[in-house]
Amino acid sequence: MNDKMKKAFDQIHAEDELKQSTMEYIRRNAQAQEKPKIKAYRYLVPALACLVFLIVGSFVYLTPTANISIDINPSIELSVNRFDRVVSVKSYNDDGKELKAQLDIKNMKITKAVEQVMANDTIEALLSKDEILTIGVIGNDKEKSEKILSEVEACTEKQKNTYCYSASTQEVEGAHEMGLSCGKYKAYLELHSLDGSITAEDVRNMTMREIRDLISRLSSDSGTDPQFSGNGGQQSSDCTESEHNGSHSGKGQHGKNHKKSEK
């Protein structure tokens, strides 16, 4: 009887030791697994911070702060960011699509991009045929827009029949609603005020020379003066002003060149 009781107590003691060793094994194993996790987190946090920085940086870089409308037919618009870099190019007619395909100006500084457009064979050929090129700087930051406009004027000051102007983003919104670039939209508003039957579709594929000549003819018929003037000179307007009275102001030597070519 005593032997049986002794064996029973020994078994209970063995079970306690087994439990103790099992718990100790589990604890050591859990600690071993936690250490790599802590190390992984140390590397993961900076990696996530870099990812967030890249995402925010990309968003800031790709966000347009101004548009540059270039119209001669082709018609294109350049969207530029706060760093004066071209982030996108959009075409507004078939000729614009062809020009866009010939250009490689994304991520270029504004001045370099405009110079490349001016040096394009299509643009040079059109200007040599006395066509008219307009370049508009559109943005709500007046100081920024004036700086960009000054740079664009410097790029075009030696080219006749090239006209620079500024406008607000209101005008861009109205233009894009009609599927027109800002430059074509401004010309359309002036033309439509003289002939209410003119539609946006009518002017979409007209050259700026054709539009200006038509405005001149209609203005002569109605006894009003055309409001377009000045290469290298600043024309400042917003959507409301253009729509109601078509008024622009301009200055510069090349405005005289334009008048001569129209006679």
PDB file of C-alpha atoms in Angstrom:
ATOM      1  CA  MET A   1       0.000   0.000   0.000  1.00  0.00           C
ATOM      2  CA  ASN A   2       2.814   2.380   0.891  1.00  0.00           C
ATOM      3  CA  ASP A   3       4.545   1.639  -2.446  1.00  0.00           C
ATOM      4  CA  LYS A   4       1.408   2.513  -4.391  1.00  0.00           C
ATOM      5  CA  MET A   5       1.002   5.817  -2.576  1.00  0.00           C
ATOM      6  CA  LYS A   6       4.677   6.704  -3.157  1.00  0.00           C
ATOM      7  CA  LYS A   7       4.356   6.051  -6.887  1.00  0.00           C
ATOM      8  CA  ALA A   8       1.234   8.217  -7.073  1.00  0.00           C
ATOM      9  CA  PHE A   9       2.998  11.160  -5.370  1.00  0.00           C
ATOM     10  CA  ASP A  10       6.039  10.771  -7.633  1.00  0.00           C
ATOM     11  CA  GLN A  11       3.801  10.965 -10.687  1.00  0.00           C
ATOM     12  CA  ILE A  12       2.194  14.191  -9.435  1.00  0.00           C
ATOM     13  CA  HIS A  13       5.650  15.731  -8.882  1.00  0.00           C
ATOM     14  CA  ALA A  14       6.739  14.734 -12.371  1.00  0.00           C
ATOM     15  CA  GLU A  15       3.670  16.352 -13.861  1.00  0.00           C
ATOM     16  CA  ASP A  16       4.467  19.618 -12.024  1.00  0.00           C
ATOM     17  CA  GLU A  17       8.016  19.607 -13.389  1.00  0.00           C
ATOM     18  CA  LEU A  18       6.715  18.928 -16.891  1.00  0.00           C
ATOM     19  CA  LYS A  19       4.306  21.836 -16.590  1.00  0.00           C
ATOM     20  CA  GLN A  20       7.087  24.068 -15.282  1.00  0.00           C
ATOM     21  CA  SER A  21       9.473  23.170 -18.115  1.00  0.00           C
ATOM     22  CA  THR A  22       6.726  23.499 -20.716  1.00  0.00           C
ATOM     23  CA  MET A  23       5.816  27.000 -19.518  1.00  0.00           C
ATOM     24  CA  GLU A  24       9.486  27.974 -19.472  1.00  0.00           C
ATOM     25  CA  TYR A  25       9.872  26.748 -23.088  1.00  0.00           C
ATOM     26  CA  ILE A  26       6.829  28.698 -24.246  1.00  0.00           C
ATOM     27  CA  ARG A  27       8.077  31.888 -22.553  1.00  0.00           C
ATOM     28  CA  ARG A  28      11.557  31.617 -24.099  1.00  0.00           C
ATOM     29  CA  ASN A  29      10.080  30.886 -27.524  1.00  0.00           C
ATOM     30  CA  ALA A  30       7.726  33.910 -27.338  1.00  0.00           C
ATOM     31  CA  GLN A  31      10.626  36.203 -26.404  1.00  0.00           C
ATOM     32  CA  ALA A  32      12.685  34.867 -29.281  1.00  0.00           C
ATOM     33  CA  GLN A  33       9.879  35.595 -31.705  1.00  0.00           C
ATOM     34  CA  GLU A  34       9.347  39.126 -30.365  1.00  0.00           C
ATOM     35  CA  LYS A  35      12.944  40.233 -30.950  1.00  0.00           C
ATOM     36  CA  PRO A  36      12.824  39.886 -34.768  1.00  0.00           C
ATOM     37  CA  LYS A  37       9.462  41.679 -34.785  1.00  0.00           C
ATOM     38  CA  ILE A  38      10.944  44.633 -32.887  1.00  0.00           C
ATOM     39  CA  LYS A  39      13.883  44.726 -35.300  1.00  0.00           C
ATOM     40  CA  ALA A  40      11.491  44.574 -38.273  1.00  0.00           C
ATOM     41  CA  TYR A  41       9.484  47.504 -36.917  1.00  0.00           C
ATOM     42  CA  ARG A  42      12.675  49.550 -36.586  1.00  0.00           C
ATOM     43  CA  TYR A  43      13.264  49.179 -40.338  1.00  0.00           C
ATOM     44  CA  LEU A  44       9.583  49.393 -41.278  1.00  0.00           C
ATOM     45  CA  VAL A  45       8.935  52.825 -39.724  1.00  0.00           C
ATOM     46  CA  PRO A  46      11.578  54.720 -41.767  1.00  0.00           C
ATOM     47  CA  ALA A  47      10.502  52.825 -44.902  1.00  0.00           C
ATOM     48  CA  LEU A  48       6.903  53.894 -44.379  1.00  0.00           C
ATOM     49  CA  ALA A  49       8.008  57.477 -43.716  1.00  0.00           C
ATOM     50  CA  CYS A  50       9.944  57.484 -47.017  1.00  0.00           C
ATOM     51  CA  LEU A  51       6.903  56.097 -48.834  1.00  0.00           C
ATOM     52  CA  VAL A  52       4.653  58.825 -47.402  1.00  0.00           C
ATOM     53  CA  PHE A  53       7.238  61.449 -48.355  1.00  0.00           C
ATOM     54  CA  LEU A  54       7.374  60.139 -51.920  1.00  0.00           C
ATOM     55  CA  ILE A  55       3.587  60.103 -52.245  1.00  0.00           C
ATOM     56  CA  VAL A  56       3.205  63.649 -50.879  1.00  0.00           C
ATOM     57  CA  GLY A  57       6.161  64.863 -52.947  1.00  0.00           C
ATOM     58  CA  SER A  58       4.729  63.329 -56.113  1.00  0.00           C
ATOM     59  CA  PHE A  59       1.355  64.934 -55.432  1.00  0.00           C
ATOM     60  CA  VAL A  60       2.931  68.360 -54.939  1.00  0.00           C
ATOM     61  CA  TYR A  61       5.103  67.973 -58.037  1.00  0.00           C
ATOM     62  CA  LEU A  62       2.252  66.826 -60.279  1.00  0.00           C
ATOM     63  CA  THR A  63      -0.261  69.441 -59.092  1.00  0.00           C
ATOM     64  CA  PRO A  64      -0.597  72.204 -61.740  1.00  0.00           C
ATOM     65  CA  THR A  65      -0.452  75.787 -60.492  1.00  0.00           C
ATOM     66  CA  ALA A  66      -0.751  77.485 -63.896  1.00  0.00           C
ATOM     67  CA  ASN A  67      -1.539  76.733 -67.528  1.00  0.00           C
ATOM     68  CA  ILE A  68       0.087  77.991 -70.713  1.00  0.00           C
ATOM     69  CA  SER A  69      -2.199  78.066 -73.745  1.00  0.00           C
ATOM     70  CA  ILE A  70      -0.350  77.967 -77.083  1.00  0.00           C
ATOM     71  CA  ASP A  71      -2.520  78.560 -80.151  1.00  0.00           C
ATOM     72  CA  ILE A  72      -1.816  78.979 -83.816  1.00  0.00           C
ATOM     73  CA  ASN A  73      -3.616  75.881 -84.942  1.00  0.00           C
ATOM     74  CA  PRO A  74      -2.338  73.603 -83.508  1.00  0.00           C
ATOM     75  CA  SER A  75      -3.844  74.355 -80.080  1.00  0.00           C
ATOM     76  CA  ILE A  76      -2.218  72.888 -76.959  1.00  0.00           C
ATOM     77  CA  GLU A  77      -2.016  73.711 -73.263  1.00  0.00           C
ATOM     78  CA  LEU A  78       0.885  73.094 -70.920  1.00  0.00           C
ATOM     79  CA  SER A  79       0.167  72.529 -67.237  1.00  0.00           C
ATOM     80  CA  VAL A  80       3.042  73.699 -65.038  1.00  0.00           C
ATOM     81  CA  ASN A  81       3.737  73.106 -61.349  1.00  0.00           C
ATOM     82  CA  ARG A  82       5.017  75.328 -58.541  1.00  0.00           C
ATOM     83  CA  PHE A  83       8.586  74.513 -59.592  1.00  0.00           C
ATOM     84  CA  ASP A  84       8.021  75.938 -63.115  1.00  0.00           C
ATOM     85  CA  ARG A  85       8.122  72.478 -64.667  1.00  0.00           C
ATOM     86  CA  VAL A  86       5.759  71.150 -67.332  1.00  0.00           C
ATOM     87  CA  VAL A  87       3.766  68.278 -65.811  1.00  0.00           C
ATOM     88  CA  SER A  88       1.345  67.615 -68.683  1.00  0.00           C
ATOM     89  CA  VAL A  89       0.534  68.595 -72.256  1.00  0.00           C
ATOM     90  CA  LYS A  90      -3.018  68.531 -73.612  1.00  0.00           C
ATOM     91  CA  SER A  91      -4.147  68.985 -77.209  1.00  0.00           C
ATOM     92  CA  TYR A  92      -7.424  70.646 -78.232  1.00  0.00           C
ATOM     93  CA  ASN A  93      -7.734  69.743 -81.904  1.00  0.00           C
ATOM     94  CA  ASP A  94      -6.317  67.293 -84.457  1.00  0.00           C
ATOM     95  CA  ASP A  95      -3.388  69.560 -85.306  1.00  0.00           C
ATOM     96  CA  GLY A  96      -2.725  69.852 -81.591  1.00  0.00           C
ATOM     97  CA  LYS A  97      -2.525  66.060 -81.286  1.00  0.00           C
ATOM     98  CA  GLU A  98       0.086  65.961 -84.051  1.00  0.00           C
ATOM     99  CA  LEU A  99       2.127  68.708 -82.411  1.00  0.00           C
ATOM    100  CA  LYS A 100       1.913  67.063 -79.001  1.00  0.00           C
ATOM    101  CA  ALA A 101       3.281  63.827 -80.494  1.00  0.00           C
ATOM    102  CA  GLN A 102       6.293  65.748 -81.823  1.00  0.00           C
ATOM    103  CA  LEU A 103       7.131  67.358 -78.489  1.00  0.00           C
ATOM    104  CA  ASP A 104       9.127  65.922 -75.612  1.00  0.00           C
ATOM    105  CA  ILE A 105       8.763  68.650 -73.020  1.00  0.00           C
ATOM    106  CA  LYS A 106       7.359  66.999 -69.882  1.00  0.00           C
ATOM    107  CA  ASN A 107       9.372  67.892 -66.773  1.00  0.00           C
ATOM    108  CA  MET A 108      11.148  70.684 -68.685  1.00  0.00           C
ATOM    109  CA  LYS A 109      11.435  74.196 -67.288  1.00  0.00           C
ATOM    110  CA  ILE A 110       8.839  76.532 -68.786  1.00  0.00           C
ATOM    111  CA  THR A 111      11.307  78.564 -70.839  1.00  0.00           C
ATOM    112  CA  LYS A 112      12.934  75.479 -72.345  1.00  0.00           C
ATOM    113  CA  ALA A 113       9.532  74.017 -73.172  1.00  0.00           C
ATOM    114  CA  VAL A 114       8.329  77.204 -74.896  1.00  0.00           C
ATOM    115  CA  GLU A 115      11.602  77.446 -76.816  1.00  0.00           C
ATOM    116  CA  GLN A 116      11.150  73.875 -78.042  1.00  0.00           C
ATOM    117  CA  VAL A 117       7.598  74.636 -79.176  1.00  0.00           C
ATOM    118  CA  MET A 118       8.801  77.759 -81.003  1.00  0.00           C
ATOM    119  CA  ALA A 119      11.579  75.747 -82.669  1.00  0.00           C
ATOM    120  CA  ASN A 120       9.195  73.021 -83.837  1.00  0.00           C
ATOM    121  CA  ASP A 121       9.187  72.647 -87.641  1.00  0.00           C
ATOM    122  CA  THR A 122       5.380  72.913 -87.829  1.00  0.00           C
ATOM    123  CA  ILE A 123       5.287  76.133 -85.788  1.00  0.00           C
ATOM    124  CA  GLU A 124       8.192  77.684 -87.680  1.00  0.00           C
ATOM    125  CA  ALA A 125       6.566  76.855 -91.027  1.00  0.00           C
ATOM    126  CA  LEU A 126       3.251  78.393 -89.973  1.00  0.00           C
ATOM    127  CA  LEU A 127       4.870  81.560 -88.657  1.00  0.00           C
ATOM    128  CA  SER A 128       6.849  81.913 -91.888  1.00  0.00           C
ATOM    129  CA  LYS A 129       3.477  81.974 -93.694  1.00  0.00           C
ATOM    130  CA  ASP A 130       2.357  84.956 -91.606  1.00  0.00           C
ATOM    131  CA  GLU A 131       0.182  82.920 -89.241  1.00  0.00           C
ATOM    132  CA  ILE A 132      -0.493  84.255 -85.726  1.00  0.00           C
ATOM    133  CA  LEU A 133       0.692  82.561 -82.532  1.00  0.00           C
ATOM    134  CA  THR A 134      -0.788  83.437 -79.145  1.00  0.00           C
ATOM    135  CA  ILE A 135       0.646  82.304 -75.808  1.00  0.00           C
ATOM    136  CA  GLY A 136      -1.425  82.812 -72.681  1.00  0.00           C
ATOM    137  CA  VAL A 137      -0.377  82.406 -69.059  1.00  0.00           C
ATOM    138  CA  ILE A 138      -3.368  81.432 -66.950  1.00  0.00           C
ATOM    139  CA  GLY A 139      -3.292  81.378 -63.148  1.00  0.00           C
ATOM    140  CA  ASN A 140      -4.718  83.000 -60.027  1.00  0.00           C
ATOM    141  CA  ASP A 141      -1.378  83.835 -58.422  1.00  0.00           C
ATOM    142  CA  LYS A 142      -0.766  87.264 -59.963  1.00  0.00           C
ATOM    143  CA  GLU A 143       2.905  87.512 -58.989  1.00  0.00           C
ATOM    144  CA  LYS A 144       3.639  84.004 -60.264  1.00  0.00           C
ATOM    145  CA  SER A 145       1.724  84.576 -63.511  1.00  0.00           C
ATOM    146  CA  GLU A 146       3.558  87.844 -64.175  1.00  0.00           C
ATOM    147  CA  LYS A 147       6.901  86.106 -63.663  1.00  0.00           C
ATOM    148  CA  ILE A 148       5.987  83.313 -66.095  1.00  0.00           C
ATOM    149  CA  LEU A 149       4.580  85.823 -68.598  1.00  0.00           C
ATOM    150  CA  SER A 150       7.813  87.824 -68.480  1.00  0.00           C
ATOM    151  CA  GLU A 151       9.817  84.658 -69.192  1.00  0.00           C
ATOM    152  CA  VAL A 152       7.527  83.679 -72.074  1.00  0.00           C
ATOM    153  CA  GLU A 153       7.752  87.185 -73.566  1.00  0.00           C
ATOM    154  CA  ALA A 154      11.551  86.925 -73.466  1.00  0.00           C
ATOM    155  CA  CYS A 155      11.341  83.673 -75.443  1.00  0.00           C
ATOM    156  CA  THR A 156       9.152  85.222 -78.158  1.00  0.00           C
ATOM    157  CA  GLU A 157      10.271  88.862 -78.350  1.00  0.00           C
ATOM    158  CA  LYS A 158      12.157  88.401 -81.650  1.00  0.00           C
ATOM    159  CA  GLN A 159       9.337  86.546 -83.374  1.00  0.00           C
ATOM    160  CA  LYS A 160       6.743  88.621 -85.229  1.00  0.00           C
ATOM    161  CA  ASN A 161       3.037  87.740 -85.115  1.00  0.00           C
ATOM    162  CA  THR A 162       3.501  86.190 -81.664  1.00  0.00           C
ATOM    163  CA  TYR A 163       1.290  87.595 -78.910  1.00  0.00           C
ATOM    164  CA  CYS A 164       1.463  87.034 -75.145  1.00  0.00           C
ATOM    165  CA  TYR A 165      -1.302  87.648 -72.614  1.00  0.00           C
ATOM    166  CA  SER A 166      -2.417  86.691 -69.118  1.00  0.00           C
ATOM    167  CA  ALA A 167      -5.776  85.467 -67.874  1.00  0.00           C
ATOM    168  CA  SER A 168      -7.434  84.038 -64.764  1.00  0.00           C
ATOM    169  CA  THR A 169      -8.365  80.418 -64.192  1.00  0.00           C
ATOM    170  CA  GLN A 170     -12.030  81.391 -64.642  1.00  0.00           C
ATOM    171  CA  GLU A 171     -11.340  81.684 -68.327  1.00  0.00           C
ATOM    172  CA  VAL A 172      -9.757  78.236 -68.469  1.00  0.00           C
ATOM    173  CA  GLU A 173     -12.823  76.689 -66.859  1.00  0.00           C
ATOM    174  CA  GLY A 174     -15.104  78.249 -69.446  1.00  0.00           C
ATOM    175  CA  ALA A 175     -12.771  77.228 -72.257  1.00  0.00           C
ATOM    176  CA  HIS A 176     -12.491  73.631 -71.163  1.00  0.00           C
ATOM    177  CA  GLU A 177     -16.237  73.301 -70.772  1.00  0.00           C
ATOM    178  CA  MET A 178     -16.463  74.057 -74.499  1.00  0.00           C
ATOM    179  CA  GLY A 179     -13.534  71.806 -75.348  1.00  0.00           C
ATOM    180  CA  LEU A 180     -11.352  74.751 -76.369  1.00  0.00           C
ATOM    181  CA  SER A 181      -7.935  75.956 -75.309  1.00  0.00           C
ATOM    182  CA  CYS A 182      -7.891  79.280 -73.495  1.00  0.00           C
ATOM    183  CA  GLY A 183      -6.491  81.139 -76.512  1.00  0.00           C
ATOM    184  CA  LYS A 184      -9.150  79.797 -78.868  1.00  0.00           C
ATOM    185  CA  TYR A 185     -11.847  80.493 -76.274  1.00  0.00           C
ATOM    186  CA  LYS A 186     -10.820  84.148 -75.942  1.00  0.00           C
ATOM    187  CA  ALA A 187     -10.911  84.514 -79.721  1.00  0.00           C
ATOM    188  CA  TYR A 188     -14.254  82.701 -79.870  1.00  0.00           C
ATOM    189  CA  LEU A 189     -15.831  85.079 -77.344  1.00  0.00           C
ATOM    190  CA  GLU A 190     -14.703  88.092 -79.323  1.00  0.00           C
ATOM    191  CA  LEU A 191     -15.868  86.563 -82.608  1.00  0.00           C
ATOM    192  CA  HIS A 192     -19.190  85.422 -81.139  1.00  0.00           C
ATOM    193  CA  SER A 193     -19.882  88.944 -79.857  1.00  0.00           C
ATOM    194  CA  LEU A 194     -19.711  90.115 -83.480  1.00  0.00           C
ATOM    195  CA  ASP A 195     -21.588  87.178 -85.000  1.00  0.00           C
ATOM    196  CA  GLY A 196     -23.863  85.208 -82.690  1.00  0.00           C
ATOM    197  CA  SER A 197     -24.105  82.336 -85.176  1.00  0.00           C
ATOM    198  CA  ILE A 198     -20.417  81.443 -84.680  1.00  0.00           C
ATOM    199  CA  THR A 199     -19.988  78.295 -82.562  1.00  0.00           C
ATOM    200  CA  ALA A 200     -17.083  76.866 -80.615  1.00  0.00           C
ATOM    201  CA  GLU A 201     -16.908  74.046 -83.144  1.00  0.00           C
ATOM    202  CA  ASP A 202     -16.475  76.602 -85.922  1.00  0.00           C
ATOM    203  CA  VAL A 203     -13.306  78.015 -84.384  1.00  0.00           C
ATOM    204  CA  ARG A 204     -11.844  74.762 -83.063  1.00  0.00           C
ATOM    205  CA  ASN A 205      -9.911  74.003 -86.254  1.00  0.00           C
ATOM    206  CA  MET A 206      -9.511  77.550 -87.582  1.00  0.00           C
ATOM    207  CA  THR A 207      -6.054  79.103 -87.430  1.00  0.00           C
ATOM    208  CA  MET A 208      -5.608  82.145 -85.233  1.00  0.00           C
ATOM    209  CA  ARG A 209      -4.900  84.149 -88.403  1.00  0.00           C
ATOM    210  CA  GLU A 210      -8.254  83.078 -89.885  1.00  0.00           C
ATOM    211  CA  ILE A 211     -10.037  84.023 -86.674  1.00  0.00           C
ATOM    212  CA  ARG A 212      -8.317  87.419 -86.429  1.00  0.00           C
ATOM    213  CA  ASP A 213      -8.996  88.214 -90.095  1.00  0.00           C
ATOM    214  CA  LEU A 214     -12.670  87.306 -89.631  1.00  0.00           C
ATOM    215  CA  ILE A 215     -12.869  89.477 -86.512  1.00  0.00           C
ATOM    216  CA  SER A 216     -11.318  92.358 -88.474  1.00  0.00           C
ATOM    217  CA  ARG A 217     -13.838  91.986 -91.291  1.00  0.00           C
ATOM    218  CA  LEU A 218     -16.821  91.740 -88.952  1.00  0.00           C
ATOM    219  CA  SER A 219     -15.540  94.691 -86.899  1.00  0.00           C
ATOM    220  CA  SER A 220     -15.237  96.778 -90.062  1.00  0.00           C
ATOM    221  CA  ASP A 221     -18.784  95.865 -91.084  1.00  0.00           C
ATOM    222  CA  SER A 222     -20.139  96.835 -87.667  1.00  0.00           C
ATOM    223  CA  GLY A 223     -17.997  99.963 -87.344  1.00  0.00           C
ATOM    224  CA  THR A 224     -16.144  98.701 -84.259  1.00  0.00           C
ATOM    225  CA  ASP A 225     -12.414  98.326 -83.724  1.00  0.00           C
ATOM    226  CA  PRO A 226     -10.844  94.874 -83.253  1.00  0.00           C
ATOM    227  CA  GLN A 227      -9.470  94.527 -79.727  1.00  0.00           C
ATOM    228  CA  PHE A 228      -6.449  92.341 -80.395  1.00  0.00           C
ATOM    229  CA  SER A 229      -2.938  93.776 -80.086  1.00  0.00           C
ATOM    230  CA  GLY A 230       0.684  93.368 -79.197  1.00  0.00           C
ATOM    231  CA  ASN A 231       3.398  90.731 -79.449  1.00  0.00           C
ATOM    232  CA  GLY A 232       5.605  90.677 -76.423  1.00  0.00           C
ATOM    233  CA  GLY A 233       3.035  92.930 -74.789  1.00  0.00           C
ATOM    234  CA  GLN A 234       0.901  91.830 -71.900  1.00  0.00           C
ATOM    235  CA  GLN A 235      -2.808  91.414 -72.377  1.00  0.00           C
ATOM    236  CA  SER A 236      -4.633  90.960 -69.134  1.00  0.00           C
ATOM    237  CA  SER A 237      -8.212  89.853 -68.910  1.00  0.00           C
ATOM    238  CA  ASP A 238     -10.531  87.461 -67.199  1.00  0.00           C
ATOM    239  CA  CYS A 239     -13.461  85.436 -68.445  1.00  0.00           C
ATOM    240  CA  THR A 240     -16.089  87.999 -67.498  1.00  0.00           C
ATOM    241  CA  GLU A 241     -14.235  90.898 -69.070  1.00  0.00           C
ATOM    242  CA  SER A 242     -13.682  89.052 -72.336  1.00  0.00           C
ATOM    243  CA  GLU A 243     -17.253  87.850 -72.502  1.00  0.00           C
ATOM    244  CA  HIS A 244     -18.863  91.235 -71.946  1.00  0.00           C
ATOM    245  CA  ASN A 245     -16.665  93.696 -73.766  1.00  0.00           C
ATOM    246  CA  GLY A 246     -13.806  91.757 -75.292  1.00  0.00           C
ATOM    247  CA  SER A 247     -11.393  94.350 -73.973  1.00  0.00           C
ATOM    248  CA  HIS A 248      -7.681  93.637 -73.971  1.00  0.00           C
ATOM    249  CA  SER A 249      -4.707  95.840 -73.438  1.00  0.00           C
ATOM    250  CA  GLY A 250      -1.375  95.296 -75.095  1.00  0.00           C
ATOM    251  CA  LYS A 251       1.887  96.878 -76.032  1.00  0.00           C
ATOM    252  CA  GLY A 252       5.080  96.041 -77.858  1.00  0.00           C
ATOM    253  CA  GLN A 253       6.832  96.443 -81.165  1.00  0.00           C
ATOM    254  CA  HIS A 254       5.358  93.317 -82.659  1.00  0.00           C
ATOM    255  CA  GLY A 255       1.858  94.657 -82.360  1.00  0.00           C
ATOM    256  CA  LYS A 256       2.873  96.933 -85.231  1.00  0.00           C
ATOM    257  CA  ASN A 257       4.019  93.931 -87.212  1.00  0.00           C
ATOM    258  CA  HIS A 258       0.625  92.366 -86.791  1.00  0.00           C
ATOM    259  CA  LYS A 259      -1.181  95.463 -88.050  1.00  0.00           C
ATOM    260  CA  LYS A 260       1.030  95.583 -91.107  1.00  0.00           C
ATOM    261  CA  SER A 261       0.341  91.981 -91.944  1.00  0.00           C
ATOM    262  CA  GLU A 262      -3.411  92.520 -91.790  1.00  0.00           C
ATOM    263  CA  LYS A 263      -3.435  95.363 -94.288  1.00  0.00           C
TER     264      LYS A 263
END
